[in-house]
């Protein structure tokens, strides 16, 4: 359940040769206590899970090898438009080879290992407790990440950030271990570092326990200067019968301005019955001197009622409180004007999601 995004979005196993249409849809109404100094009630989507439609295919080449591809379009249910900054297949677009013995190589637009080894492997508490609103953002207004909606939204990349022009390798499972590596070609003449990226991941899973570690460095060309943003993180989960416990630790560093922040979170998902479950999580975030030593605590939760194997309704909420003198901001509010006018901000949401 903690890896619900991957589980719902992967309904078909590879066969001889196939193409599968699949997707996720999430919509609901959210109440924000303080958005630019005023409360607001609004329609919002892509919060519990991202809303997208995809085509996935595989062709059996023999000898345990397959040609594979994946094309995903993420959009806003409110108006049917692509999310800002993404084209028709801006969420995922890759082609590659998968071999039972040697692993998988893919080429295109794809996610890094902060997503694969942490989020999609069930090692991020925010997935089960508040969704997108409960990923790290906080009062780190000077972080300065380029090409970012606010400059500090989803600063640890666990809410799924794409890497363009990339080649990615994932090993087969060996005694429970998997390793992966990604490299993105910047394509800038005269400097191979500009607009390039590297990412690495390590995972271990056996029985009820799973753990992951990841590192990503993205180099942005801003004018004539290269800004390197570095992330690394660790996470784990363990199943205690109806309870899945989850914890992680992630960081970000802007090498140009010296801004650095870290967060640690813990929580879990408890299933009362086949229909009812609740996810809860606590997060603490802290910045360095370049971020005015800002810090914040965040509480998140989601109560789910399952209507069928594909559809559920939920009540979710988060509450963030920063230190005095700072302005709170929940992730998923992708505009600097949505920052709270105080050091507190809360969101309550009722929503529905379904998969196909």
Coordinates of C-alpha atoms in Angstrom, one line a residue:
X1 CA 0.0 0.0 0.0
X2 CA 2.9 2.4 0.7
X3 CA 3.9 1.9 -2.9
X4 CA 0.3 2.4 -4.1
X5 CA 1.3 4.6 -7.0
X6 CA 3.3 1.8 -8.6
X7 CA 0.9 -0.9 -7.7
X8 CA -2.1 0.8 -9.2
X9 CA -0.2 2.0 -12.3
X10 CA 1.1 -1.5 -13.2
X11 CA -1.9 -3.7 -13.9
X12 CA -0.5 -5.9 -16.6
X13 CA 2.4 -8.4 -16.6
X14 CA 4.6 -8.8 -19.6
X15 CA 3.5 -11.6 -21.9
X16 CA 4.5 -12.5 -25.5
X17 CA 3.8 -9.1 -26.9
X18 CA 1.4 -6.5 -25.6
X19 CA 0.4 -2.8 -25.3
X20 CA -1.5 -1.7 -22.2
X21 CA -3.5 1.4 -21.6
X22 CA -3.5 2.4 -17.9
X23 CA -3.8 5.4 -15.7
X24 CA -4.7 7.1 -12.4
X25 CA -7.2 9.8 -11.6
X26 CA -7.5 11.8 -8.4
X27 CA -9.8 14.8 -7.7
X28 CA -11.3 16.5 -4.7
X29 CA -12.0 19.7 -2.8
X30 CA -9.3 21.2 -0.5
X31 CA -9.6 23.9 2.3
X32 CA -6.4 25.9 2.9
X33 CA -6.3 27.8 6.2
X34 CA -3.9 30.5 5.1
X35 CA -3.0 31.1 1.4
X36 CA -1.5 34.6 1.0
X37 CA -3.2 35.8 4.2
X38 CA -6.7 34.3 3.4
X39 CA -8.4 31.0 3.7
X40 CA -9.6 29.4 0.5
X41 CA -11.7 26.4 -0.7
X42 CA -10.7 25.1 -4.0
X43 CA -10.9 22.2 -6.5
X44 CA -7.6 20.4 -6.6
X45 CA -6.4 17.2 -8.3
X46 CA -3.4 15.0 -8.5
X47 CA -2.9 15.1 -4.7
X48 CA -3.4 11.5 -3.4
X49 CA -1.8 10.2 -6.6
X50 CA -0.9 12.0 -9.8
X51 CA -3.5 12.1 -12.6
X52 CA -2.1 10.6 -15.8
X53 CA -2.8 8.3 -18.7
X54 CA -0.2 5.9 -20.1
X55 CA 0.7 3.4 -22.8
X56 CA 3.1 0.6 -21.8
X57 CA 4.3 -2.1 -24.1
X58 CA 6.6 -5.1 -24.4
X59 CA 7.8 -7.4 -27.2
X60 CA 9.3 -10.8 -26.4
X61 CA 12.6 -11.0 -28.3
X62 CA 13.4 -14.5 -27.0
X63 CA 16.0 -15.8 -24.6
X64 CA 14.5 -13.9 -21.7
X65 CA 14.9 -10.5 -23.4
X66 CA 12.1 -7.9 -24.2
X67 CA 11.9 -4.6 -26.0
X68 CA 9.9 -2.3 -23.8
X69 CA 8.4 1.2 -23.9
X70 CA 6.4 3.5 -21.7
X71 CA 4.6 6.8 -22.5
X72 CA 2.8 8.8 -19.8
X73 CA 0.9 12.1 -19.9
X74 CA 0.1 13.9 -16.7
X75 CA -2.8 16.4 -16.7
X76 CA -5.1 18.4 -14.6
X77 CA -8.6 17.1 -14.2
X78 CA -9.9 20.6 -13.5
X79 CA -9.4 21.7 -17.1
X80 CA -7.9 18.7 -19.0
X81 CA -4.7 20.6 -19.7
X82 CA -1.2 19.2 -19.3
X83 CA 0.5 20.2 -16.0
X84 CA 2.7 23.3 -16.5
X85 CA 6.1 22.6 -18.0
X86 CA 5.1 19.2 -19.5
X87 CA 4.3 18.2 -23.0
X88 CA 2.1 15.3 -24.3
X89 CA 4.4 12.7 -22.8
X90 CA 6.1 14.9 -20.2
X91 CA 5.7 12.5 -17.3
X92 CA 7.4 9.5 -18.8
X93 CA 8.7 8.7 -22.3
X94 CA 11.3 6.0 -22.8
X95 CA 12.2 2.9 -24.8
X96 CA 14.6 0.1 -23.8
X97 CA 15.6 -3.5 -23.3
X98 CA 14.8 -5.8 -20.4
X99 CA 16.7 -9.0 -19.8
X100 CA 16.1 -11.5 -17.0
X101 CA 19.9 -12.0 -16.4
X102 CA 21.4 -8.6 -17.2
X103 CA 18.8 -6.1 -16.1
X104 CA 17.0 -3.2 -17.8
X105 CA 18.3 -0.3 -19.9
X106 CA 16.0 2.5 -20.8
X107 CA 16.5 5.8 -22.8
X108 CA 14.4 8.9 -22.7
X109 CA 12.5 11.1 -20.2
X110 CA 12.3 9.2 -16.9
X111 CA 12.4 9.4 -13.1
X112 CA 15.6 9.4 -11.1
X113 CA 16.4 7.1 -8.1
X114 CA 15.1 9.5 -5.4
X115 CA 11.8 8.4 -6.8
X116 CA 12.5 4.8 -7.7
X117 CA 14.5 3.7 -4.6
X118 CA 12.5 5.8 -2.1
X119 CA 9.0 6.7 -3.2
X120 CA 8.1 3.8 -5.5
X121 CA 9.8 1.3 -3.2
X122 CA 7.5 2.2 -0.3
X123 CA 10.0 4.2 1.7
X124 CA 8.3 7.6 1.9
X125 CA 5.6 8.2 4.6
X126 CA 4.0 11.0 2.7
X127 CA 2.6 8.6 0.1
X128 CA 0.2 7.2 2.7
X129 CA -0.4 10.3 4.8
X130 CA -1.5 13.4 3.0
X131 CA -0.2 12.7 -0.5
X132 CA 1.4 15.5 -2.4
X133 CA 0.7 18.0 0.3
X134 CA 2.8 16.0 2.8
X135 CA 6.0 16.0 0.7
X136 CA 8.8 18.4 1.8
X137 CA 8.5 22.1 0.9
X138 CA 8.4 24.2 4.1
X139 CA 9.8 27.7 4.9
X140 CA 13.0 27.4 2.7
X141 CA 12.3 30.4 0.5
X142 CA 16.0 31.1 -0.4
X143 CA 16.8 27.5 -1.6
X144 CA 16.8 28.7 -5.2
X145 CA 16.3 25.5 -7.2
X146 CA 16.1 26.5 -10.9
X147 CA 13.1 25.4 -13.1
X148 CA 11.1 24.9 -9.9
X149 CA 7.6 26.3 -9.4
X150 CA 8.5 28.2 -6.3
X151 CA 12.3 27.5 -6.0
X152 CA 11.8 25.1 -3.2
X153 CA 8.8 22.9 -4.0
X154 CA 9.4 19.1 -3.6
X155 CA 13.1 19.9 -2.8
X156 CA 14.0 16.3 -2.1
X157 CA 12.5 15.1 -5.4
X158 CA 10.5 12.3 -3.8
X159 CA 7.2 13.6 -5.4
X160 CA 8.5 12.4 -8.8
X161 CA 10.8 14.7 -10.8
X162 CA 11.8 13.8 -14.4
X163 CA 15.2 13.7 -15.9
X164 CA 15.3 14.5 -19.6
X165 CA 17.7 13.0 -22.2
X166 CA 18.7 10.2 -19.9
X167 CA 20.1 6.6 -20.0
X168 CA 19.1 4.5 -17.1
X169 CA 20.2 1.0 -15.9
X170 CA 18.5 -1.2 -13.3
X171 CA 20.0 -4.5 -12.3
X172 CA 18.1 -7.8 -11.8
X173 CA 17.3 -8.9 -8.3
X174 CA 20.3 -10.6 -6.7
X175 CA 19.6 -12.1 -3.2
X176 CA 17.1 -9.2 -2.6
X177 CA 19.4 -6.5 -3.8
X178 CA 19.0 -4.2 -6.8
X179 CA 21.2 -1.3 -8.0
X180 CA 20.7 1.3 -10.6
X181 CA 22.3 4.3 -12.3
X182 CA 21.2 7.1 -14.5
X183 CA 23.0 9.7 -16.6
X184 CA 21.4 12.6 -18.4
X185 CA 23.2 14.3 -21.4
X186 CA 23.1 18.1 -21.2
X187 CA 23.6 18.7 -24.9
X188 CA 25.3 22.0 -24.3
X189 CA 28.3 22.7 -26.7
X190 CA 31.6 23.3 -24.9
X191 CA 30.5 22.0 -21.4
X192 CA 29.3 18.5 -20.9
X193 CA 28.2 19.3 -17.4
X194 CA 25.6 21.9 -18.2
X195 CA 22.0 20.7 -17.9
X196 CA 23.3 17.2 -17.2
X197 CA 22.4 14.8 -14.3
X198 CA 23.5 11.7 -12.5
X199 CA 21.6 9.5 -10.2
X200 CA 22.2 6.2 -8.3
X201 CA 20.0 3.9 -6.3
X202 CA 20.3 0.8 -4.1
X203 CA 17.5 -1.3 -2.8
X204 CA 17.0 -4.4 -0.6
X205 CA 13.8 -6.3 -0.1
X206 CA 13.0 -9.5 1.7
X207 CA 9.8 -10.7 3.2
X208 CA 8.3 -7.9 5.3
X209 CA 11.3 -5.6 5.1
X210 CA 12.5 -3.2 2.5
X211 CA 15.1 -0.4 2.4
X212 CA 16.5 2.0 -0.2
X213 CA 19.2 4.6 -0.7
X214 CA 19.5 7.2 -3.5
X215 CA 21.7 10.1 -4.7
X216 CA 20.9 12.6 -7.5
X217 CA 22.8 15.6 -8.8
X218 CA 21.2 17.9 -11.4
X219 CA 23.3 20.6 -13.0
X220 CA 21.3 23.6 -14.3
X221 CA 22.7 26.1 -16.8
X222 CA 21.5 29.5 -15.6
X223 CA 22.8 32.2 -17.9
X224 CA 26.5 31.4 -18.0
X225 CA 26.6 29.8 -14.5
X226 CA 26.1 26.1 -13.6
X227 CA 24.0 25.5 -10.5
X228 CA 24.3 22.0 -9.1
X229 CA 21.5 20.7 -6.9
X230 CA 22.4 17.6 -4.9
X231 CA 20.0 15.2 -3.1
X232 CA 20.5 12.0 -1.2
X233 CA 18.3 10.0 1.0
X234 CA 17.6 6.8 2.9
X235 CA 14.4 5.0 3.7
X236 CA 12.9 1.8 5.0
X237 CA 9.6 0.1 5.7
X238 CA 8.5 -3.0 7.7
X239 CA 5.1 -4.8 7.7
X240 CA 3.7 -5.7 11.1
X241 CA 0.6 -7.6 10.0
X242 CA -2.0 -4.9 9.3
X243 CA 0.5 -2.1 10.0
X244 CA 3.2 -0.9 7.6
X245 CA 5.8 1.3 9.3
X246 CA 7.8 3.7 7.2
X247 CA 10.7 6.1 7.8
X248 CA 13.1 8.1 5.7
X249 CA 15.8 10.9 5.8
X250 CA 16.5 13.1 2.8
X251 CA 18.6 16.2 2.0
X252 CA 19.2 18.9 -0.6
X253 CA 22.1 21.3 -1.2
X254 CA 22.4 24.1 -3.7
X255 CA 26.1 24.3 -4.4
X256 CA 26.0 27.8 -5.8
X257 CA 24.5 29.6 -2.8
X258 CA 25.3 27.1 -0.1
X259 CA 21.7 26.5 0.9
X260 CA 21.2 23.1 2.6
X261 CA 18.2 21.5 4.2
X262 CA 17.3 18.1 5.5
X263 CA 14.1 16.3 6.7
X264 CA 13.3 13.2 8.5
X265 CA 9.8 11.6 8.6
X266 CA 8.2 8.6 10.2
X267 CA 4.7 7.1 9.9
X268 CA 2.7 4.2 8.7
X269 CA -0.5 2.8 7.2
X270 CA -2.9 0.7 9.4
X271 CA -5.7 -1.4 7.8
X272 CA -8.6 -1.8 10.1
X273 CA -10.4 -4.0 7.6
X274 CA -10.4 -4.7 3.8
X275 CA -12.3 -1.4 3.3
X276 CA -10.9 1.0 5.9
X277 CA -7.3 2.2 6.4
X278 CA -5.5 5.2 7.9
X279 CA -2.1 6.7 7.2
X280 CA -0.3 9.0 9.6
X281 CA 3.1 10.7 9.4
X282 CA 5.3 13.3 11.2
X283 CA 8.0 15.3 9.4
X284 CA 10.7 17.6 10.8
X285 CA 12.5 19.9 8.3
X286 CA 15.6 22.0 9.0
X287 CA 17.7 24.5 7.0
X288 CA 21.2 25.9 7.4
X289 CA 22.4 29.6 7.8
X290 CA 21.8 30.3 4.1
X291 CA 18.1 29.4 4.8
X292 CA 18.0 31.5 7.9
X293 CA 18.1 28.4 10.1
X294 CA 14.4 27.9 9.3
X295 CA 12.8 24.8 10.5
X296 CA 9.3 23.3 10.6
X297 CA 7.2 20.4 11.9
X298 CA 4.5 18.9 9.7
X299 CA 1.7 16.4 10.5
X300 CA -0.2 14.5 7.9
X301 CA -2.9 11.9 7.7
X302 CA -5.3 10.2 5.3
X303 CA -8.4 8.1 6.1
X304 CA -9.3 5.8 3.2
X305 CA -12.5 3.9 2.4
X306 CA -12.1 1.4 -0.4
X307 CA -15.1 1.1 -2.8
X308 CA -13.6 -1.5 -5.1
X309 CA -10.2 -2.9 -6.1
X310 CA -9.7 0.2 -8.3
X311 CA -11.5 3.0 -6.5
X312 CA -11.5 4.7 -3.1
X313 CA -12.6 7.9 -1.3
X314 CA -10.5 9.6 1.3
X315 CA -10.3 12.4 3.9
X316 CA -6.8 13.9 4.1
X317 CA -5.1 16.7 5.9
X318 CA -1.7 18.3 6.8
X319 CA -0.6 20.9 9.3
X320 CA 2.7 22.7 9.1
X321 CA 4.2 25.0 11.8
X322 CA 7.4 26.8 11.2
X323 CA 9.6 28.8 13.6
X324 CA 8.6 32.4 14.4
X325 CA 9.4 34.8 11.6
X326 CA 9.1 32.3 8.8
X327 CA 6.2 31.7 6.4
X328 CA 4.9 28.2 6.1
X329 CA 4.2 26.5 2.8
X330 CA 2.8 23.1 2.1
X331 CA 4.0 21.2 -1.0
X332 CA 1.5 21.1 -3.8
X333 CA 0.8 24.9 -3.5
X334 CA 2.9 25.8 -6.5
X335 CA 3.0 29.5 -6.4
X336 CA 5.0 31.9 -4.2
X337 CA 1.8 33.9 -3.5
X338 CA 0.3 30.8 -1.8
X339 CA 2.8 31.1 1.1
X340 CA 1.1 31.5 4.4
X341 CA 1.2 35.0 5.9
X342 CA 2.1 33.4 9.2
X343 CA 4.3 30.5 10.4
X344 CA 1.3 28.1 10.2
X345 CA -0.6 26.5 7.3
X346 CA -3.1 23.7 7.2
X347 CA -5.0 21.8 4.5
X348 CA -8.1 19.6 4.8
X349 CA -9.2 17.6 1.7
X350 CA -11.9 15.2 0.7
X351 CA -11.2 13.3 -2.5
X352 CA -11.6 10.3 -4.7
X353 CA -9.2 8.3 -6.8
X354 CA -9.5 5.5 -9.3
X355 CA -7.2 3.5 -11.5
X356 CA -7.6 1.7 -14.9

